[in-house]
């Protein structure tokens, strides 16, 4: 297992287009998280899955954002009708149910909306 | 709401110096603390994890301490090297009441530059 994988690494899209990102967590991790990081800031929580259930969504996650984790394995994050303010690094992390082992992050997807 | 502050925002030191990065938080009800490293344009690499019952953790030239009573954590880097240049982020995990679930709250990071 090579850790948390995210695809693509970079995405440039025109305003108004839809984009989808993928995250493959560490296989034995039940929990999966999406965070967003803008330049010069720390990551901010977007949403969280335990297995296939989405258990919490941040107010940052507007109606244009949707996340899924079918079958409790990989997850996708879709942004519809992208806006320039969506430009950011989107980070995925996974963890065991026992939080004491900490989080493992992926390399992120850098989104640029032009 | 947990507020996390990292000081300094940026630090530039010559190679070989020992240095301390600071992280303060407002709510002492934390479950654990992680320090991460982030290289430009990259994801986060976990450096050290301290449970709330612990006072410090060490890995190689890195030592992290946690003082819940004062709301502070420090990351000590000994004998700094140019390869240590990166952004260092601290993050606190707080559990939702009665559950084993929590989400990380991050500081804004300290940008470290170690020059030869």
PDB file of N, CA and C in Angstrom, chain B residues 45-110:
ATOM      1  N   UNK B  45       2.821  15.802   4.957  1.00  0.00           N
ATOM      2  CA  UNK B  45       3.528  14.639   5.488  1.00  0.00           C
ATOM      3  C   UNK B  45       3.514  14.732   7.000  1.00  0.00           C
ATOM      4  N   UNK B  46       3.002  13.701   7.661  1.00  0.00           N
ATOM      5  CA  UNK B  46       2.952  13.703   9.118  1.00  0.00           C
ATOM      6  C   UNK B  46       4.356  13.532   9.685  1.00  0.00           C
ATOM      7  N   UNK B  47       4.685  14.396  10.654  1.00  0.00           N
ATOM      8  CA  UNK B  47       6.004  14.339  11.291  1.00  0.00           C
ATOM      9  C   UNK B  47       5.922  13.665  12.662  1.00  0.00           C
ATOM     10  N   UNK B  48       5.032  14.172  13.492  1.00  0.00           N
ATOM     11  CA  UNK B  48       4.922  13.673  14.858  1.00  0.00           C
ATOM     12  C   UNK B  48       3.469  13.739  15.293  1.00  0.00           C
ATOM     13  N   UNK B  49       3.080  12.778  16.121  1.00  0.00           N
ATOM     14  CA  UNK B  49       1.725  12.707  16.679  1.00  0.00           C
ATOM     15  C   UNK B  49       1.856  12.595  18.189  1.00  0.00           C
ATOM     16  N   UNK B  50       1.213  13.510  18.916  1.00  0.00           N
ATOM     17  CA  UNK B  50       1.247  13.484  20.379  1.00  0.00           C
ATOM     18  C   UNK B  50      -0.176  13.288  20.881  1.00  0.00           C
ATOM     19  N   UNK B  51      -0.378  12.263  21.697  1.00  0.00           N
ATOM     20  CA  UNK B  51      -1.676  12.059  22.331  1.00  0.00           C
ATOM     21  C   UNK B  51      -1.832  13.073  23.464  1.00  0.00           C
ATOM     22  N   UNK B  52      -3.077  13.356  23.834  1.00  0.00           N
ATOM     23  CA  UNK B  52      -3.332  14.375  24.861  1.00  0.00           C
ATOM     24  C   UNK B  52      -2.737  13.988  26.209  1.00  0.00           C
ATOM     25  N   UNK B  53      -2.526  12.690  26.429  1.00  0.00           N
ATOM     26  CA  UNK B  53      -1.953  12.224  27.698  1.00  0.00           C
ATOM     27  C   UNK B  53      -0.425  12.283  27.705  1.00  0.00           C
ATOM     28  N   UNK B  54       0.164  12.589  26.546  1.00  0.00           N
ATOM     29  CA  UNK B  54       1.613  12.642  26.437  1.00  0.00           C
ATOM     30  C   UNK B  54       2.112  14.079  26.529  1.00  0.00           C
ATOM     31  N   UNK B  55       3.391  14.219  26.840  1.00  0.00           N
ATOM     32  CA  UNK B  55       3.974  15.555  26.901  1.00  0.00           C
ATOM     33  C   UNK B  55       4.844  15.854  25.691  1.00  0.00           C
ATOM     34  N   UNK B  56       5.453  14.810  25.111  1.00  0.00           N
ATOM     35  CA  UNK B  56       6.315  15.061  23.962  1.00  0.00           C
ATOM     36  C   UNK B  56       6.530  13.789  23.155  1.00  0.00           C
ATOM     37  N   UNK B  57       7.003  14.015  21.907  1.00  0.00           N
ATOM     38  CA  UNK B  57       7.376  12.929  21.017  1.00  0.00           C
ATOM     39  C   UNK B  57       8.631  13.364  20.276  1.00  0.00           C
ATOM     40  N   UNK B  58       9.467  12.363  19.976  1.00  0.00           N
ATOM     41  CA  UNK B  58      10.731  12.648  19.287  1.00  0.00           C
ATOM     42  C   UNK B  58      10.871  11.737  18.085  1.00  0.00           C
ATOM     43  N   UNK B  59      11.424  12.310  17.001  1.00  0.00           N
ATOM     44  CA  UNK B  59      11.766  11.526  15.822  1.00  0.00           C
ATOM     45  C   UNK B  59      12.997  12.162  15.194  1.00  0.00           C
ATOM     46  N   UNK B  60      14.131  11.483  15.338  1.00  0.00           N
ATOM     47  CA  UNK B  60      15.360  12.016  14.766  1.00  0.00           C
ATOM     48  C   UNK B  60      15.712  13.374  15.343  1.00  0.00           C
ATOM     49  N   UNK B  61      15.845  14.372  14.465  1.00  0.00           N
ATOM     50  CA  UNK B  61      16.192  15.720  14.908  1.00  0.00           C
ATOM     51  C   UNK B  61      14.975  16.528  15.342  1.00  0.00           C
ATOM     52  N   UNK B  62      13.815  15.938  15.317  1.00  0.00           N
ATOM     53  CA  UNK B  62      12.577  16.640  15.655  1.00  0.00           C
ATOM     54  C   UNK B  62      12.084  16.227  17.035  1.00  0.00           C
ATOM     55  N   UNK B  63      11.624  17.228  17.781  1.00  0.00           N
ATOM     56  CA  UNK B  63      10.993  16.970  19.072  1.00  0.00           C
ATOM     57  C   UNK B  63       9.790  17.872  19.188  1.00  0.00           C
ATOM     58  N   UNK B  64       8.635  17.300  19.476  1.00  0.00           N
ATOM     59  CA  UNK B  64       7.420  18.093  19.662  1.00  0.00           C
ATOM     60  C   UNK B  64       6.940  17.926  21.087  1.00  0.00           C
ATOM     61  N   UNK B  65       6.503  19.026  21.686  1.00  0.00           N
ATOM     62  CA  UNK B  65       5.968  18.998  23.043  1.00  0.00           C
ATOM     63  C   UNK B  65       4.552  19.527  23.042  1.00  0.00           C
ATOM     64  N   UNK B  66       3.824  19.149  24.073  1.00  0.00           N
ATOM     65  CA  UNK B  66       2.429  19.570  24.213  1.00  0.00           C
ATOM     66  C   UNK B  66       2.176  19.959  25.660  1.00  0.00           C
ATOM     67  N   UNK B  67       1.687  21.166  25.872  1.00  0.00           N
ATOM     68  CA  UNK B  67       1.304  21.636  27.198  1.00  0.00           C
ATOM     69  C   UNK B  67      -0.147  22.102  27.117  1.00  0.00           C
ATOM     70  N   UNK B  68      -1.064  21.231  27.498  1.00  0.00           N
ATOM     71  CA  UNK B  68      -2.477  21.568  27.382  1.00  0.00           C
ATOM     72  C   UNK B  68      -2.870  22.699  28.322  1.00  0.00           C
ATOM     73  N   UNK B  69      -2.256  22.766  29.500  1.00  0.00           N
ATOM     74  CA  UNK B  69      -2.650  23.780  30.477  1.00  0.00           C
ATOM     75  C   UNK B  69      -2.384  25.195  29.962  1.00  0.00           C
ATOM     76  N   UNK B  70      -1.298  25.349  29.207  1.00  0.00           N
ATOM     77  CA  UNK B  70      -0.980  26.671  28.670  1.00  0.00           C
ATOM     78  C   UNK B  70      -1.483  26.836  27.241  1.00  0.00           C
ATOM     79  N   UNK B  71      -2.021  25.793  26.661  1.00  0.00           N
ATOM     80  CA  UNK B  71      -2.529  25.874  25.294  1.00  0.00           C
ATOM     81  C   UNK B  71      -1.433  26.041  24.264  1.00  0.00           C
ATOM     82  N   UNK B  72      -0.318  25.310  24.444  1.00  0.00           N
ATOM     83  CA  UNK B  72       0.799  25.478  23.539  1.00  0.00           C
ATOM     84  C   UNK B  72       1.417  24.152  23.132  1.00  0.00           C
ATOM     85  N   UNK B  73       1.930  24.146  21.901  1.00  0.00           N
ATOM     86  CA  UNK B  73       2.778  23.069  21.427  1.00  0.00           C
ATOM     87  C   UNK B  73       3.973  23.686  20.723  1.00  0.00           C
ATOM     88  N   UNK B  74       5.119  23.047  20.850  1.00  0.00           N
ATOM     89  CA  UNK B  74       6.303  23.532  20.146  1.00  0.00           C
ATOM     90  C   UNK B  74       6.922  22.395  19.349  1.00  0.00           C
ATOM     91  N   UNK B  75       7.496  22.744  18.221  1.00  0.00           N
ATOM     92  CA  UNK B  75       8.270  21.814  17.408  1.00  0.00           C
ATOM     93  C   UNK B  75       9.702  22.308  17.401  1.00  0.00           C
ATOM     94  N   UNK B  76      10.587  21.477  17.911  1.00  0.00           N
ATOM     95  CA  UNK B  76      12.008  21.805  17.996  1.00  0.00           C
ATOM     96  C   UNK B  76      12.730  21.048  16.890  1.00  0.00           C
ATOM     97  N   UNK B  77      13.511  21.777  16.098  1.00  0.00           N
ATOM     98  CA  UNK B  77      14.301  21.158  15.044  1.00  0.00           C
ATOM     99  C   UNK B  77      15.773  21.412  15.372  1.00  0.00           C
ATOM    100  N   UNK B  78      16.508  20.341  15.546  1.00  0.00           N
ATOM    101  CA  UNK B  78      17.931  20.459  15.879  1.00  0.00           C
ATOM    102  C   UNK B  78      18.775  20.422  14.611  1.00  0.00           C
ATOM    103  N   UNK B  79      19.863  21.194  14.656  1.00  0.00           N
ATOM    104  CA  UNK B  79      20.853  21.174  13.579  1.00  0.00           C
ATOM    105  C   UNK B  79      20.184  21.261  12.206  1.00  0.00           C
ATOM    106  N   UNK B  80      19.476  22.348  11.972  1.00  0.00           N
ATOM    107  CA  UNK B  80      18.666  22.492  10.758  1.00  0.00           C
ATOM    108  C   UNK B  80      19.517  22.349   9.487  1.00  0.00           C
ATOM    109  N   UNK B  81      18.853  21.840   8.433  1.00  0.00           N
ATOM    110  CA  UNK B  81      19.500  21.603   7.143  1.00  0.00           C
ATOM    111  C   UNK B  81      18.660  22.254   6.036  1.00  0.00           C
ATOM    112  N   UNK B  82      19.269  22.573   4.909  1.00  0.00           N
ATOM    113  CA  UNK B  82      18.481  23.159   3.809  1.00  0.00           C
ATOM    114  C   UNK B  82      17.286  22.299   3.413  1.00  0.00           C
ATOM    115  N   UNK B  83      17.411  20.998   3.537  1.00  0.00           N
ATOM    116  CA  UNK B  83      16.306  20.094   3.221  1.00  0.00           C
ATOM    117  C   UNK B  83      15.129  20.208   4.163  1.00  0.00           C
ATOM    118  N   UNK B  84      15.293  20.916   5.279  1.00  0.00           N
ATOM    119  CA  UNK B  84      14.184  21.130   6.209  1.00  0.00           C
ATOM    120  C   UNK B  84      13.281  22.263   5.742  1.00  0.00           C
ATOM    121  N   UNK B  85      13.688  22.989   4.728  1.00  0.00           N
ATOM    122  CA  UNK B  85      12.900  24.124   4.226  1.00  0.00           C
ATOM    123  C   UNK B  85      11.542  23.631   3.730  1.00  0.00           C
ATOM    124  N   UNK B  86      10.495  24.177   4.311  1.00  0.00           N
ATOM    125  CA  UNK B  86       9.123  23.746   4.011  1.00  0.00           C
ATOM    126  C   UNK B  86       8.182  24.576   4.877  1.00  0.00           C
ATOM    127  N   UNK B  87       6.885  24.338   4.719  1.00  0.00           N
ATOM    128  CA  UNK B  87       5.895  24.910   5.630  1.00  0.00           C
ATOM    129  C   UNK B  87       5.540  23.857   6.668  1.00  0.00           C
ATOM    130  N   UNK B  88       5.523  24.261   7.923  1.00  0.00           N
ATOM    131  CA  UNK B  88       5.215  23.358   9.024  1.00  0.00           C
ATOM    132  C   UNK B  88       3.856  23.741   9.609  1.00  0.00           C
ATOM    133  N   UNK B  89       2.974  22.773   9.687  1.00  0.00           N
ATOM    134  CA  UNK B  89       1.600  22.993  10.146  1.00  0.00           C
ATOM    135  C   UNK B  89       1.342  22.168  11.393  1.00  0.00           C
ATOM    136  N   UNK B  90       0.683  22.781  12.379  1.00  0.00           N
ATOM    137  CA  UNK B  90       0.200  22.009  13.514  1.00  0.00           C
ATOM    138  C   UNK B  90      -1.306  21.851  13.366  1.00  0.00           C
ATOM    139  N   UNK B  91      -1.824  20.765  13.892  1.00  0.00           N
ATOM    140  CA  UNK B  91      -3.263  20.493  13.785  1.00  0.00           C
ATOM    141  C   UNK B  91      -3.729  19.750  15.022  1.00  0.00           C
ATOM    142  N   UNK B  92      -4.884  20.163  15.526  1.00  0.00           N
ATOM    143  CA  UNK B  92      -5.457  19.545  16.710  1.00  0.00           C
ATOM    144  C   UNK B  92      -6.693  18.749  16.342  1.00  0.00           C
ATOM    145  N   UNK B  93      -6.818  17.608  16.975  1.00  0.00           N
ATOM    146  CA  UNK B  93      -7.997  16.779  16.798  1.00  0.00           C
ATOM    147  C   UNK B  93      -8.852  16.880  18.050  1.00  0.00           C
ATOM    148  N   UNK B  94     -10.115  17.247  17.854  1.00  0.00           N
ATOM    149  CA  UNK B  94     -11.072  17.224  18.941  1.00  0.00           C
ATOM    150  C   UNK B  94     -12.178  16.259  18.562  1.00  0.00           C
ATOM    151  N   UNK B  95     -12.584  15.439  19.526  1.00  0.00           N
ATOM    152  CA  UNK B  95     -13.621  14.461  19.246  1.00  0.00           C
ATOM    153  C   UNK B  95     -14.999  15.059  19.487  1.00  0.00           C
ATOM    154  N   UNK B  96     -15.937  14.714  18.605  1.00  0.00           N
ATOM    155  CA  UNK B  96     -17.331  15.100  18.834  1.00  0.00           C
ATOM    156  C   UNK B  96     -17.826  14.331  20.046  1.00  0.00           C
ATOM    157  N   UNK B  97     -18.650  14.971  20.865  1.00  0.00           N
ATOM    158  CA  UNK B  97     -19.073  14.383  22.125  1.00  0.00           C
ATOM    159  C   UNK B  97     -19.603  12.981  21.993  1.00  0.00           C
ATOM    160  N   UNK B  98     -19.037  12.042  22.792  1.00  0.00           N
ATOM    161  CA  UNK B  98     -19.544  10.680  22.818  1.00  0.00           C
ATOM    162  C   UNK B  98     -19.188   9.842  21.613  1.00  0.00           C
ATOM    163  N   UNK B  99     -18.317  10.334  20.761  1.00  0.00           N
ATOM    164  CA  UNK B  99     -17.942   9.562  19.567  1.00  0.00           C
ATOM    165  C   UNK B  99     -16.433   9.418  19.494  1.00  0.00           C
ATOM    166  N   UNK B 100     -15.990   8.583  18.574  1.00  0.00           N
ATOM    167  CA  UNK B 100     -14.558   8.446  18.307  1.00  0.00           C
ATOM    168  C   UNK B 100     -14.169   9.237  17.068  1.00  0.00           C
ATOM    169  N   UNK B 101     -15.076  10.130  16.626  1.00  0.00           N
ATOM    170  CA  UNK B 101     -14.824  10.892  15.406  1.00  0.00           C
ATOM    171  C   UNK B 101     -14.413  12.316  15.749  1.00  0.00           C
ATOM    172  N   UNK B 102     -13.495  12.823  14.969  1.00  0.00           N
ATOM    173  CA  UNK B 102     -13.132  14.214  15.112  1.00  0.00           C
ATOM    174  C   UNK B 102     -12.546  14.728  13.831  1.00  0.00           C
ATOM    175  N   UNK B 103     -12.416  16.032  13.721  1.00  0.00           N
ATOM    176  CA  UNK B 103     -11.759  16.605  12.562  1.00  0.00           C
ATOM    177  C   UNK B 103     -10.622  17.500  13.014  1.00  0.00           C
ATOM    178  N   UNK B 104      -9.610  17.568  12.169  1.00  0.00           N
ATOM    179  CA  UNK B 104      -8.430  18.359  12.483  1.00  0.00           C
ATOM    180  C   UNK B 104      -8.701  19.847  12.265  1.00  0.00           C
ATOM    181  N   UNK B 105      -8.198  20.649  13.178  1.00  0.00           N
ATOM    182  CA  UNK B 105      -8.190  22.101  13.024  1.00  0.00           C
ATOM    183  C   UNK B 105      -6.739  22.528  12.882  1.00  0.00           C
ATOM    184  N   UNK B 106      -6.425  23.198  11.774  1.00  0.00           N
ATOM    185  CA  UNK B 106      -5.050  23.545  11.445  1.00  0.00           C
ATOM    186  C   UNK B 106      -4.722  24.995  11.792  1.00  0.00           C
ATOM    187  N   UNK B 107      -3.448  25.217  12.099  1.00  0.00           N
ATOM    188  CA  UNK B 107      -2.911  26.565  12.096  1.00  0.00           C
ATOM    189  C   UNK B 107      -2.609  26.975  10.661  1.00  0.00           C
ATOM    190  N   UNK B 108      -2.173  28.213  10.500  1.00  0.00           N
ATOM    191  CA  UNK B 108      -1.915  28.715   9.146  1.00  0.00           C
ATOM    192  C   UNK B 108      -0.513  28.356   8.654  1.00  0.00           C
ATOM    193  N   UNK B 109       0.314  27.813   9.548  1.00  0.00           N
ATOM    194  CA  UNK B 109       1.625  27.334   9.144  1.00  0.00           C
ATOM    195  C   UNK B 109       2.751  28.318   9.391  1.00  0.00           C
ATOM    196  N   UNK B 110       3.953  27.775   9.506  1.00  0.00           N
ATOM    197  CA  UNK B 110       5.200  28.552   9.570  1.00  0.00           C
ATOM    198  C   UNK B 110       6.042  28.148   8.372  1.00  0.00           C
TER     199      UNK B 110
END
